[in-house]
Structure formats: structure tokens, C-alpha cells
Amino acid sequence: MTTPDAAAPDLPRRSTVRSLLRLWPYVRPVRARLFGAALVAVVASCLSLVFPLILKWMVDGPVAGHDPAGVWLGALCLLLLGFAEAGLFGLRRWLVARPLSGVEAGMRAGLYRHLQRLPVAFHDRWASGQLLSRATTDLMLVRMFLAFPLTFLLVNSVTILAGIAIMLAQQWTLGLVLLAPALPVMVVCWLFERRYSQVARRAQDQVGDLTTVVEESVLGIRIIKGFGRHRSQARAFRELSRTLRGTELVKARLLASIWGVIVTLPEFAIGAALVLGTVQVADGRLSAGTLVAFLSTALALRWPVDSIGFLLAMSQEAATATERYFEVMDATPESDEAPASAASVRVPESAAGDQDTTGARDAGQGSRAADDEGGLRFHGVGFRYPDAPADAPPVLDRIDLHVRPGESMALVGATGTGKTTLTALVPRLHEVTSGRITLDGRDIAEMPREELRELVAVAFEEPTLFSATVGENVLMGADDTAGPAELDRALAVAQADFAHGLPQGTGTQVGEQGLSLSGGQRQRLALARAVVGRPRFLVLDDPLSALDVHTEAAVEAALRRVLAQTTALIVAHRPSTVLLADRVALISGGRVAAVGTHHELLRTHAEYAHLMSGAEEDDR
Ligand SMILES: Nc1ncnc2c1ncn2[C@@H]1O[C@H](COP(=O)(O)OP(=O)(O)OP(=O)(O)O)[C@@H](O)[C@H]1O
Ligand SMILES: [Mg+2]
């Protein structure tokens, strides 16, 4: 996992509008509904401005002329207007609700699809909680923005402008009094926008960190309990949630201060207009009806003005949520073309000329001299992790290795020498930084990934099972045509026949939502998944480490039959696993130090003999 900051790079701040404009492609399909709803809302909101005009007519007409019938007529009009306004707002909601949840679902599906296509290096770098919070909280903020602030910022602006026009038309001097606070309010809004966007971003990142902690402590609950760490874990959580609470309070304070200004200043202006207007009515320069109309227009504008504060806040949050969403969406997914960076450094020997090469080079050359292009071949492969410090030596350096067709090669080396890394390069979970890898003479970088991953099957040190049935988990390794016969065969090879004895046989649910299996059981299912598709190339990373000696021997006997037709690269720590393979490559210091049969290397290579003797002692 990574530091929280890594997930939230200090990008140059985009303007709120620019960020939000990126939502357009998702909103486009529902634009008609959205614009329709906005129009309906504008009409509904402007209806509220008609009330004062009717009041004015009532006060100056029927009320002044003592005409009860006229008053009733006026009241009826007001009632009908009220119904119309409520009906229109209801219509607006109905118009937007369904399409917008569609937009949210579409964006979420897009994010999920993209996450699946992003390279492993991306997932190494990003905390899972950060991704989770983007897929949930952030997308909800975006939907809320589309449903509410987006429309109402427009509706309120139109209403305010129309209201001001009406007031200026009634009595322009009073209108100007009411307009006086506009400038300071705008300045405050501008200041607020800048401050609030930073705090909103911080809060959303902190939600991501919190999610990460929750997720890790749920996944690692056994470790936490086993080491009695629940208190310190709870403390860490409390710390983070206190930080988040602090940030939320800053947000609330900012919102409160802008609200204070936005509510108070217009209130003063209305008070001043009331005094001035009353004086004018007393002087006979203004009709009572006009003053009533004027003041009720001003009061009708209070909600549109007051709400600007939190509408801006919600927009700001939606803008940062959009930014966070697109930070993930902008990450480059795995492409089928050779990556430009790898192509440009595909000159072997790059920057490694000064490394110590004695001994290791000779061993590498030995395999290079070997015959044809078939099988699995590493040509001067170098690799460094993308996030490794620039001055660190590469994990793998000029690896030359040839696994002949049908041959199985064991990879042996001290822990941390790069065996897992080497195996991950074959299915292109990581891209080589120099050199190339060929399968039967074809460069894997030029193969469509789908084809490559059909050719190569993998099983890793950490056997991962998904929340699905045993059968589904295993058949994941084959194409869709594979059926029960293939399943049974793979289970037999992996000595995983225990699956038939599970409560619902191979239909038993396993994984996080199902039955818990032992480490060795999971490992055997993962192995079955690797062999079920009868792959041409098999890459196994220490596949038998969790098995007892007898099960291991049985798996080996069955595997040997499979391996006879398959070209295999097998990471091994124990001599018994090594003996499965035709030849062994010793990896040391990121280089191939020696290649030969187990017995040859035992005789000729002290480091190998040392590694194997230690392992044998462990085995006993
Ligand atoms: N995702 C990663 N990002 C950066 N460095 C990594 C990453 N994974 C592994 N490394 C580093 O690369 C080196 C080789 O790791 P690797 O997992 O390939 O070793 P290994 O030979 O498989 O070890 P083991 O026998 O313990 O499984 C280690 O020093 C490790 O710290
Ligand atoms: Mg490993």
C-alpha cells in the first residue's frame, strides 16, 4: 500500500467550471431531459415573481376600492399559481431522477471497467480505499450536483435577474438600494470558492484514507487480533476520523461565514428599502401597492440568494469529486501496442555497462548459445519497478534464459532476488524495461494481450479465490467451452479432489463470501486453475509451498504428466519441487548466475548447493 499523498498528487488546480465540464460526455445522453427540467424549474421559479404583481393589483385595485369580489379573484389566482409552482417543481424532479441515476451508474461502470484494464503497476501505487471512495462517495456527489446545484444555480440566477428587473421597473431608486450588496456578495463568493475547493479536496482524500484503513483492518482481522493490535488499530482509525472531522468543521465554518454575509447584507438592504419606501409612500410619491409588490419581490428573492452559498459548496465538492474520478480515468490502461517507454529502451545493455558481470554473464551466454527460437525465451531482459528510486539497481538485469519447447525450468534463488518479478513479466503484468521476451519466437510485446494470456497460465504465491463456486474459480483458467470433464481433470492434477467432498461439491461457494479453505487447499485450487486450460506455457510461482510432503509428491507426479506437453517456468524453493523441472536457473543479484540440471548445479555451484541444503534441512 502507499502513502495517502501518492494517490492525491498535487496537480495544478483546474477551475471549477473546467473540472465540471468534463462530465459533459456522460451527461450528453440525458441532456434533453436535463435542459427540459431546468426550463421547467426556471418557469416555476419565475412564477413566484408573479405573486407580488398580483398583490400590487389587489392592494391598489380591489382593496383600495373596497371590492370583495376582486379580492376573492385575486386570492384564487394566488392559489392557482401556488399549485402550478408546486406541480412544476414536482415535474422537474420526476424528469431528472431516473436519467441521473443512469449517469451515476454509467460512470461507476466506466470506472470499474477502467480499473480492470489498468496495469498492475497502477494498482501497486494506489491505495484501494482511494479507489473505493472514488467509486462511491465521489460519484454520489457528482449525481447530487447534476440533480440539484447545476439546475438551481441557473434557476436562481435567472430568478434573481428577473426579480431585479421587476424591482427596477417598479421603482428604480429602491431597486438600486437593494442592488448595493451585490458587489460585496460576489467578492465573498469568489473568495469562498477558492478556499472551499481546497478544503473539499482534502476532505475527500481523507475519506479515501479512512476507507483504506477500514478495508485493511477487515482483511487483516486475523493479524490484528492475533497480535492484539485492535487498540492501536482503533487509535489509528480515531486519529484519521478526527482529522476528517476537523476538515469537515473547516468546511462548515467556511460555509457558515459565506452564509452569514449572503443572508445579512441583503437583509440590511431590504430594511433600508423598507424605510425609504415608507417615506416615499407617506410623501405620496409611491403607491402602497407598489411598495408591497416591491418588498414581496425582494422577499421572494431571499431563498434564491440565500441558497447560493450551499449551491456553490456542493458544486465545489462535485468539481473535486470529478477531478478525483478523472485522475483514475486518465491513467493509461494497458494497451496492445508495445509501450513507447519500453520500445525506446529496448536497446539491451542500457546503463548497465558498469555492473559487475563476472560469472553471471558467462552463465547467461551459455543458454543464449542454445539452438532455436522455440519455447519461452528471455533476451537481455532488464526490469525496474516504476516507483523504484532512480539510483537503485534494477531488480532484473540482462536476463538471458531459454526454456525449450516442452521443457520445464525451475527458477531458484534467495528470497527477494526477483523470481516473482521475472514470472510476472511473462503474462505482461509488468512491462520489461529493456530486452524482450519471446514465446515460440514471437515477441510478447507485439502480441495482443488476450492471445498472450490465453497462451500463458499462471499461479502465484498468494492463491486468490474469488467469491464464486469452486468450479467457477477453477474454470476461470479455461475458455468458455471447458466443462465438467476439464474441471475434474484439473482438480485431479492439482490433487484437489477434496473439492468433490465439500458440502455442495464443486458448486460450493468459496472466497470472501463463502467457505474458508486452508492455505494448501486454496493453493491447489489455484494450481488447478492454472492447468485447466491446458496452456502452452505455464508459469508457477512456488505453487506447492503450502503442501505437505506427501501431497506435494502426488501433485508432482500428476504435474509431470501435464508438464510433458507444456513449456513451464516454475519458481521453487524446495529440492522436491526443483526435481520436477528438467533444468534449473539460479537467479542471483538480478542476474542468471547459472543454468543446468539440479545435480550439475549441486556439484558445480556453491551458492546453489547452499540454497538447496538449507531447504533440505527445512524440509525435514
Ligand atoms: N510492486 C513492487 N514495487 C516495487 N518493488 C517491488 C515490488 N514487488 C517487489 N519489489 C521488489 O523487487 C525485489 C524482488 O522481489 P520478488 O518478489 O521478485 O522476489 P522473489 O525472488 O520472488 O522473493 P521470494 O523468494 O521471497 O518470493 C524485492 O527487493 C522487492 O522489494
Ligand atoms: Mg516471490
XYZ file of C-alpha atoms and ligand atoms in Angstrom:
652
model
C 0.000 0.000 0.000
C 1.045 3.518 -0.436
C 1.121 6.828 1.336
C -2.104 8.745 1.008
C -0.335 11.552 -0.812
C 0.689 9.290 -3.628
C -2.939 8.895 -4.518
C -3.589 12.594 -4.451
C -0.868 14.188 -6.491
C -0.504 17.938 -6.323
C -1.979 18.641 -9.691
C -2.339 22.208 -10.841
C -5.760 23.321 -9.741
C -8.299 23.382 -12.522
C -11.075 25.878 -12.356
C -14.333 24.527 -11.017
C -16.071 25.001 -14.334
C -13.318 23.294 -16.308
C -13.457 20.290 -13.990
C -17.215 20.050 -14.186
C -17.244 20.407 -17.962
C -15.533 17.034 -18.155
C -18.806 15.478 -17.073
C -20.404 16.504 -20.361
C -19.813 13.244 -22.273
C -21.666 11.358 -19.539
C -24.453 13.910 -19.324
C -24.884 14.255 -23.087
C -27.256 11.298 -23.494
C -29.671 12.786 -20.950
C -29.191 16.413 -21.946
C -32.722 16.817 -23.310
C -34.266 15.752 -20.022
C -31.844 17.854 -18.032
C -32.456 21.002 -20.073
C -36.185 20.323 -20.026
C -36.089 20.015 -16.252
C -34.079 23.227 -15.951
C -36.580 25.052 -18.127
C -39.478 23.777 -16.041
C -37.691 24.907 -12.889
C -36.993 28.364 -14.337
C -40.663 28.776 -15.205
C -41.730 27.538 -11.762
C -39.307 29.828 -10.007
C -40.305 32.863 -12.082
C -43.955 32.161 -11.270
C -43.111 33.090 -7.703
C -42.273 36.561 -9.019
C -45.821 36.941 -10.342
C -47.279 36.774 -6.822
C -46.073 40.308 -5.929
C -47.588 41.696 -9.127
C -50.982 40.190 -8.246
C -50.601 41.583 -4.724
C -49.907 45.006 -6.157
C -53.017 44.769 -8.327
C -55.063 43.666 -5.291
C -53.784 46.421 -2.987
C -54.076 49.256 -5.481
C -57.346 47.937 -7.040
C -59.964 45.886 -5.096
C -58.522 46.576 -1.614
C -58.312 50.342 -2.143
C -61.732 50.290 -3.897
C -63.415 48.043 -1.216
C -64.354 45.379 -3.777
C -64.630 41.946 -2.025
C -65.264 40.086 -5.295
C -61.964 41.430 -6.665
C -60.127 40.305 -3.525
C -61.543 36.786 -3.895
C -60.497 36.706 -7.520
C -57.001 37.781 -6.567
C -56.836 35.124 -3.851
C -57.976 32.454 -6.299
C -55.245 33.481 -8.754
C -52.650 33.245 -5.971
C -53.882 29.772 -5.044
C -53.755 28.522 -8.630
C -50.278 29.980 -9.071
C -49.150 28.180 -5.935
C -50.446 24.857 -7.263
C -48.795 25.443 -10.615
C -45.470 26.220 -8.979
C -45.558 23.101 -6.806
C -46.638 20.938 -9.743
C -43.812 22.212 -11.925
C -41.167 21.549 -9.273
C -42.540 18.024 -8.884
C -42.344 17.540 -12.648
C -38.712 18.656 -12.573
C -37.809 16.020 -10.026
C -39.555 13.317 -11.988
C -37.725 14.398 -15.133
C -34.223 14.161 -13.670
C -34.331 11.354 -11.112
C -34.139 8.332 -13.400
C -31.714 9.662 -16.042
C -29.308 10.904 -13.395
C -29.094 7.631 -11.554
C -28.353 6.205 -15.017
C -25.485 8.694 -15.395
C -24.112 7.717 -11.992
C -24.341 4.011 -12.771
C -22.692 4.561 -16.161
C -19.796 6.479 -14.644
C -19.341 3.823 -11.986
C -19.342 1.034 -14.542
C -16.827 3.021 -16.602
C -14.569 3.380 -13.587
C -14.765 -0.322 -12.789
C -14.036 -1.305 -16.378
C -11.100 1.070 -16.442
C -9.721 -0.262 -13.157
C -9.705 -3.758 -14.626
C -7.699 -2.570 -17.595
C -5.155 -0.522 -15.662
C -1.742 -2.137 -15.320
C -0.641 -3.871 -12.140
C 1.866 -1.080 -11.596
C -1.052 1.335 -11.161
C -2.701 -0.851 -8.529
C 0.639 -1.244 -6.744
C 0.747 2.511 -6.412
C -2.819 3.327 -5.410
C -4.444 2.557 -2.077
C -7.581 0.537 -2.615
C -9.596 2.768 -0.280
C -8.850 5.740 -2.504
C -10.288 3.851 -5.459
C -13.286 2.690 -3.435
C -14.150 6.165 -2.219
C -13.960 7.484 -5.779
C -16.349 4.820 -6.954
C -18.829 5.548 -4.181
C -18.794 8.897 -2.352
C -17.396 10.930 -5.208
C -19.839 9.617 -7.768
C -22.713 10.270 -5.383
C -21.549 13.876 -5.041
C -21.485 14.181 -8.812
C -25.024 12.838 -9.146
C -26.273 15.202 -6.450
C -24.626 18.078 -8.268
C -26.299 17.203 -11.546
C -29.650 16.811 -9.834
C -29.620 19.952 -7.768
C -26.958 22.682 -7.828
C -26.462 22.533 -11.589
C -30.126 23.315 -12.209
C -30.604 25.661 -9.329
C -27.557 27.811 -9.942
C -29.134 28.512 -13.323
C -32.676 28.806 -11.999
C -31.663 31.092 -9.161
C -29.579 33.320 -11.407
C -32.464 33.742 -13.836
C -34.904 34.340 -10.986
C -32.634 36.900 -9.352
C -32.104 38.755 -12.640
C -35.829 38.723 -13.415
C -36.639 39.861 -9.880
C -34.151 42.705 -10.084
C -35.594 43.767 -13.416
C -39.110 43.773 -11.937
C -37.972 45.780 -8.912
C -36.096 48.318 -11.024
C -39.189 48.684 -13.169
C -41.375 49.275 -10.089
C -39.170 51.916 -8.540
C -35.595 52.173 -9.701
C -34.215 54.139 -6.722
C -35.350 51.459 -4.293
C -34.035 48.851 -6.726
C -30.579 50.394 -6.595
C -30.647 50.289 -2.788
C -31.294 46.561 -2.975
C -28.544 46.078 -5.529
C -25.923 47.696 -3.305
C -24.846 44.429 -1.570
C -24.365 42.627 -4.904
C -20.710 43.552 -5.309
C -19.526 42.567 -1.807
C -21.552 39.337 -2.028
C -19.850 38.460 -5.314
C -16.393 39.114 -3.863
C -17.204 36.898 -0.895
C -18.443 34.130 -3.202
C -15.238 34.299 -5.196
C -13.055 34.103 -2.085
C -15.192 31.294 -0.756
C -14.900 29.277 -3.949
C -11.110 29.315 -3.792
C -10.849 28.362 -0.148
C -13.608 25.814 -0.180
C -12.285 23.837 -3.126
C -9.016 23.144 -1.293
C -10.747 22.010 1.872
C -13.262 19.917 -0.052
C -10.430 18.128 -1.838
C -8.678 17.465 1.448
C -11.851 16.044 2.972
C -12.475 13.726 0.045
C -8.895 12.426 0.123
C -9.237 11.823 3.840
C -12.399 9.812 3.248
C -10.302 7.680 0.902
C -7.623 7.154 3.557
C -10.256 6.218 6.087
C -11.740 3.710 3.674
C -8.286 2.194 3.201
C -7.827 1.706 6.932
C -11.249 0.103 7.298
C -10.605 -2.188 4.368
C -7.162 -3.234 5.565
C -8.324 -3.920 9.061
C -11.206 -6.044 7.811
C -8.918 -8.023 5.522
C -6.225 -8.271 8.178
C -8.541 -9.000 11.081
C -6.670 -12.204 11.968
C -3.337 -10.420 12.235
C -4.875 -7.610 14.235
C -6.482 -9.993 16.691
C -3.534 -12.373 16.718
C -1.159 -9.618 17.732
C -3.665 -7.908 19.980
C -3.427 -4.776 17.870
C -7.104 -3.860 17.880
C -6.472 -0.969 20.253
C -3.720 0.605 18.208
C -5.729 -0.022 15.059
C -8.721 1.694 16.622
C -6.448 4.544 17.661
C -5.182 4.943 14.114
C -8.753 4.970 12.885
C -9.778 7.505 15.512
C -6.856 9.700 14.545
C -7.864 9.677 10.893
C -11.509 10.248 11.612
C -10.619 13.120 13.911
C -8.592 14.684 11.096
C -11.529 14.230 8.764
C -13.854 15.735 11.328
C -11.514 18.740 11.617
C -11.599 19.200 7.865
C -15.375 18.909 7.809
C -15.562 21.555 10.539
C -13.392 23.882 8.479
C -15.836 23.304 5.636
C -18.759 24.069 7.924
C -17.066 27.240 9.176
C -16.411 28.449 5.654
C -19.997 27.709 4.708
C -21.252 29.486 7.823
C -19.240 32.599 7.101
C -20.367 32.886 3.496
C -23.908 32.245 4.616
C -23.573 34.976 7.210
C -22.593 37.504 4.567
C -25.089 36.338 1.957
C -28.013 36.411 4.370
C -27.164 39.544 6.355
C -26.211 42.056 3.683
C -29.428 41.676 1.616
C -31.399 41.821 4.857
C -29.912 45.256 5.613
C -30.683 46.379 2.103
C -34.305 45.242 2.429
C -34.564 47.134 5.743
C -33.170 50.283 4.136
C -35.540 49.925 1.169
C -38.481 49.473 3.555
C -37.668 52.724 5.391
C -37.070 54.646 2.171
C -40.197 53.194 0.549
C -42.422 54.025 3.528
C -41.189 57.610 3.446
C -41.983 57.760 -0.274
C -45.492 56.325 0.280
C -46.093 58.883 3.065
C -44.958 61.640 0.678
C -47.410 60.266 -1.872
C -44.624 59.635 -4.389
C -45.241 55.888 -4.362
C -48.427 53.793 -4.251
C -48.872 51.396 -1.340
C -49.403 48.574 -3.809
C -46.068 49.229 -5.482
C -44.279 49.173 -2.148
C -45.996 45.870 -1.242
C -45.070 44.422 -4.624
C -41.533 45.682 -4.322
C -40.974 44.266 -0.876
C -42.600 40.931 -1.612
C -40.431 40.600 -4.718
C -37.405 41.274 -2.559
C -38.583 38.645 -0.076
C -39.267 36.161 -2.893
C -35.628 36.571 -3.922
C -34.354 35.725 -0.474
C -34.277 31.974 -0.975
C -32.556 32.127 -4.383
C -29.904 34.423 -2.898
C -29.500 32.584 0.397
C -29.120 29.216 -1.268
C -26.215 30.365 -3.442
C -23.799 29.584 -0.605
C -24.502 25.910 -0.325
C -25.134 25.511 -4.044
C -21.608 26.820 -4.605
C -20.311 24.500 -1.902
C -21.984 21.488 -3.475
C -20.658 22.454 -6.893
C -17.202 22.784 -5.455
C -17.401 19.336 -3.925
C -18.675 17.931 -7.182
C -15.780 19.569 -9.020
C -13.196 17.976 -6.734
C -15.076 14.679 -6.946
C -14.938 14.942 -10.738
C -11.211 15.666 -10.569
C -10.667 12.637 -8.379
C -12.736 10.497 -10.723
C -10.759 11.567 -13.753
C -7.412 11.115 -12.018
C -8.179 7.421 -12.224
C -9.858 7.551 -15.620
C -6.893 9.450 -17.096
C -4.396 6.779 -16.045
C -3.308 4.955 -19.160
C -4.705 1.442 -19.395
C -2.746 -1.479 -20.751
C -2.640 -1.125 -24.487
C -1.990 -3.768 -27.049
C 0.769 -1.849 -28.730
C 4.283 -2.037 -27.411
C 4.543 0.742 -24.821
C 6.585 3.678 -26.059
C 8.806 3.746 -22.984
C 9.751 0.107 -23.296
C 10.349 0.479 -27.015
C 12.718 3.371 -26.517
C 14.853 1.484 -24.030
C 14.648 -1.798 -25.828
C 18.342 -1.454 -26.535
C 19.944 -4.143 -24.410
C 22.798 -3.302 -22.072
C 21.302 0.109 -21.347
C 23.019 1.881 -18.484
C 24.216 -1.365 -17.058
C 27.703 -1.442 -18.500
C 29.286 -0.646 -15.207
C 27.701 -3.503 -13.308
C 29.656 -6.420 -12.050
C 29.131 -9.096 -14.652
C 31.711 -11.735 -13.986
C 30.482 -15.245 -13.883
C 26.851 -14.358 -14.304
C 27.341 -13.231 -17.881
C 29.011 -16.475 -18.856
C 26.146 -18.449 -17.443
C 23.647 -16.329 -19.334
C 25.582 -16.706 -22.563
C 25.535 -20.424 -22.106
C 21.792 -20.533 -22.555
C 21.846 -17.931 -25.305
C 24.021 -20.205 -27.383
C 21.318 -22.827 -27.186
C 19.731 -23.596 -30.531
C 16.414 -22.433 -31.913
C 13.851 -19.739 -31.175
C 11.060 -22.005 -29.878
C 9.787 -22.096 -26.321
C 9.982 -19.293 -23.824
C 12.952 -17.056 -24.224
C 14.276 -14.027 -22.337
C 16.579 -11.843 -24.386
C 18.655 -9.471 -22.262
C 15.644 -8.648 -20.112
C 16.028 -5.862 -17.606
C 13.374 -4.601 -15.251
C 12.918 -1.987 -12.590
C 9.687 -1.135 -10.807
C 8.273 2.175 -11.993
C 8.248 3.611 -8.473
C 11.767 2.466 -7.575
C 14.237 5.267 -6.742
C 16.236 6.310 -9.783
C 19.595 5.343 -8.294
C 18.527 1.864 -7.160
C 19.920 -1.018 -9.225
C 17.322 -2.714 -11.449
C 15.549 -5.745 -9.962
C 16.426 -7.778 -13.047
C 19.397 -7.099 -15.241
C 20.184 -8.616 -18.642
C 18.399 -11.879 -18.067
C 19.070 -14.344 -20.883
C 17.219 -17.577 -20.495
C 15.805 -20.135 -22.861
C 13.146 -22.616 -21.816
C 12.877 -25.013 -24.750
C 9.502 -26.184 -26.035
C 8.105 -28.811 -23.696
C 10.829 -28.210 -21.185
C 10.218 -27.158 -17.609
C 12.680 -24.835 -15.979
C 12.883 -24.188 -12.261
C 13.844 -20.736 -11.005
C 15.840 -20.875 -7.808
C 17.286 -18.011 -5.844
C 17.491 -16.438 -2.425
C 14.406 -14.585 -1.257
C 13.980 -11.144 -2.796
C 16.156 -11.822 -5.830
C 13.384 -11.137 -8.316
C 11.895 -14.560 -9.131
C 8.302 -13.424 -8.723
C 9.101 -10.309 -10.707
C 10.525 -12.402 -13.535
C 7.444 -14.614 -13.698
C 5.155 -11.558 -13.746
C 6.881 -10.330 -16.890
C 5.737 -13.312 -18.957
C 1.972 -12.588 -18.878
C 2.926 -8.869 -19.073
C 1.626 -7.955 -15.655
C 4.619 -5.640 -15.746
C 6.399 -4.463 -18.874
C 10.096 -5.201 -19.332
C 12.210 -2.060 -19.171
C 14.781 -3.438 -21.578
C 15.274 -6.527 -23.681
C 12.402 -8.687 -24.807
C 10.622 -11.950 -24.128
C 9.546 -14.290 -26.918
C 7.123 -17.197 -26.984
C 7.920 -19.558 -29.851
C 9.873 -16.727 -31.443
C 7.137 -14.103 -31.139
C 7.793 -11.008 -29.082
C 5.144 -10.866 -26.349
C 5.099 -7.090 -26.579
C 3.727 -7.393 -30.100
C 1.089 -9.960 -29.244
C -2.451 -8.937 -28.373
C -2.742 -9.289 -24.636
C -5.733 -11.532 -24.915
C -3.835 -14.007 -27.043
C -0.816 -13.841 -24.761
C -2.920 -14.586 -21.720
C -4.557 -17.497 -23.456
C -1.124 -18.956 -24.173
C 0.233 -18.421 -20.698
C -1.382 -19.642 -17.482
C -0.199 -18.509 -14.073
C -0.437 -19.428 -10.420
C 1.081 -17.097 -7.863
C 2.444 -17.421 -4.358
C -0.715 -15.905 -2.900
C -3.563 -18.084 -4.152
C -6.527 -15.791 -4.717
C -10.021 -17.235 -4.864
C -12.999 -15.133 -5.861
C -16.449 -15.145 -4.289
C -17.795 -17.839 -6.589
C -18.090 -21.609 -6.660
C -15.050 -23.879 -6.692
C -15.874 -24.842 -10.263
C -16.162 -21.245 -11.434
C -12.893 -20.381 -9.751
C -11.041 -23.184 -11.481
C -12.702 -22.813 -14.885
C -11.649 -19.176 -14.922
C -8.394 -20.540 -16.281
C -10.002 -22.046 -19.376
C -12.066 -20.728 -22.263
C -15.848 -20.810 -22.122
C -16.130 -24.217 -23.764
C -14.464 -26.044 -20.879
C -16.857 -28.216 -18.896
C -17.009 -30.676 -16.006
C -14.578 -33.090 -17.670
C -11.828 -30.465 -17.825
C -12.674 -29.388 -14.296
C -12.291 -32.916 -12.951
C -9.053 -33.434 -14.808
C -7.558 -30.180 -13.456
C -8.673 -30.993 -9.921
C -7.040 -34.391 -10.257
C -3.758 -32.943 -11.491
C -3.666 -30.448 -8.645
C -4.631 -33.174 -6.144
C -7.626 -31.033 -5.288
C -10.131 -33.875 -5.236
C -11.129 -32.658 -1.779
C -13.381 -30.274 -3.731
C -15.756 -33.135 -4.528
C -16.175 -33.739 -0.808
C -17.189 -30.164 0.009
C -20.829 -29.630 1.111
C -22.042 -28.823 -2.420
C -19.137 -30.425 -4.256
C -17.576 -28.183 -6.903
C -20.669 -25.981 -6.613
C -19.608 -24.856 -3.119
C -19.165 -21.129 -2.722
C -15.650 -20.135 -1.674
C -13.794 -16.848 -1.443
C -14.614 -13.980 0.852
C -18.353 -14.608 0.740
C -18.128 -18.374 1.017
C -16.466 -21.278 2.709
C -12.985 -20.659 4.066
C -10.416 -23.115 2.761
C -6.985 -23.908 4.124
C -3.898 -22.381 2.576
C -2.930 -25.651 0.920
C -6.454 -26.193 -0.391
C -6.513 -22.730 -1.901
C -3.103 -23.305 -3.410
C -4.253 -26.498 -5.069
C -7.345 -24.810 -6.500
C -5.134 -22.042 -7.869
C -2.928 -24.682 -9.414
C -5.967 -26.400 -10.917
C -6.965 -23.034 -12.394
C -3.520 -22.740 -13.976
C -3.623 -26.154 -15.633
C -7.305 -26.425 -16.569
C -6.908 -24.681 -19.919
C -4.014 -26.923 -20.975
C -1.892 -23.828 -21.594
C 1.098 -23.942 -23.905
C 3.105 -22.024 -21.330
C 2.768 -22.418 -17.607
C 4.212 -20.002 -15.078
C 4.062 -21.190 -11.494
C 5.347 -19.109 -8.608
C 6.186 -21.508 -5.809
C 2.927 -23.398 -6.327
C 3.452 -26.155 -3.784
C 4.860 -24.237 -0.832
C 1.871 -24.877 1.455
C 1.535 -28.618 0.784
C 2.716 -31.437 2.989
C 5.409 -33.697 1.558
C 3.019 -36.487 0.524
C 0.521 -34.231 -1.207
C 3.393 -32.444 -2.861
C 4.749 -35.725 -4.207
C 1.315 -36.648 -5.570
C 0.850 -33.232 -7.194
C 4.299 -33.548 -8.687
C 3.602 -36.921 -10.197
C 0.443 -35.576 -11.827
C 2.080 -32.305 -12.826
C 4.898 -34.128 -14.508
C 2.410 -35.607 -16.952
C 0.993 -32.139 -17.659
C 4.421 -30.596 -17.922
C 5.451 -33.105 -20.558
C 3.398 -31.151 -23.118
C 3.838 -27.715 -21.613
C 6.694 -25.269 -21.516
C 6.928 -24.262 -17.901
C 8.729 -21.822 -15.666
C 8.438 -22.814 -12.028
C 9.729 -20.861 -9.072
C 10.870 -23.353 -6.481
C 12.389 -23.252 -3.044
C 12.427 -26.950 -2.195
C 14.553 -29.577 -3.908
C 11.460 -31.743 -4.335
C 9.835 -29.047 -6.458
C 13.072 -28.391 -8.302
C 13.262 -32.047 -9.249
C 10.040 -31.592 -11.210
C 11.909 -29.485 -13.690
C 14.245 -30.568 -16.441
C 16.688 -27.795 -15.733
C 17.282 -25.141 -13.122
C 18.208 -21.469 -13.453
C 19.845 -19.895 -10.450
C 18.929 -16.228 -10.064
C 21.320 -14.139 -8.051
C 21.575 -10.378 -7.780
C 19.052 -9.879 -10.550
C 21.081 -11.977 -12.994
C 21.027 -15.567 -14.162
C 24.016 -16.931 -12.282
C 23.906 -20.472 -13.644
C 21.760 -22.858 -15.680
C 21.939 -26.633 -15.522
C 20.339 -29.710 -14.070
C 19.785 -29.893 -10.348
C 22.624 -32.373 -9.902
C 25.052 -30.427 -12.066
C 24.439 -27.249 -10.161
C 24.659 -29.024 -6.828
C 28.137 -30.169 -7.818
C 29.420 -27.058 -9.529
C 27.742 -24.147 -7.825
C 28.388 -23.407 -4.187
C 25.553 -20.852 -3.852
C 23.061 -23.312 -5.306
C 24.262 -26.112 -3.082
C 23.953 -23.779 -0.131
C 20.379 -22.743 -1.024
C 19.302 -26.342 -1.544
C 20.980 -27.726 1.545
C 19.250 -25.102 3.687
C 15.975 -26.026 2.070
C 16.500 -29.704 2.710
C 17.101 -29.028 6.368
C 13.870 -27.022 6.424
C 12.047 -29.899 4.860
C 12.995 -32.346 7.483
N 5.392 -3.946 -6.639
C 6.660 -3.691 -6.342
N 7.121 -2.422 -6.391
C 8.409 -2.149 -6.095
N 9.315 -3.073 -5.735
C 8.919 -4.350 -5.661
C 7.568 -4.724 -5.960
N 7.466 -6.059 -5.801
C 8.675 -6.497 -5.427
N 9.564 -5.474 -5.346
C 10.978 -5.590 -5.016
O 11.601 -6.367 -6.012
C 12.540 -7.262 -5.442
C 12.270 -8.669 -5.927
O 11.029 -9.108 -5.419
P 10.404 -10.506 -5.825
O 9.052 -10.581 -5.242
O 10.510 -10.678 -7.292
O 11.382 -11.520 -5.087
P 11.308 -13.110 -5.050
O 12.575 -13.595 -5.632
O 10.054 -13.599 -5.630
O 11.316 -13.366 -3.488
P 10.616 -14.591 -2.679
O 11.505 -15.769 -2.838
O 10.648 -14.087 -1.284
O 9.253 -14.778 -3.213
C 12.419 -7.113 -3.940
O 13.546 -6.398 -3.499
C 11.171 -6.306 -3.710
O 11.369 -5.394 -2.680
Mg 8.392 -14.486 -4.850
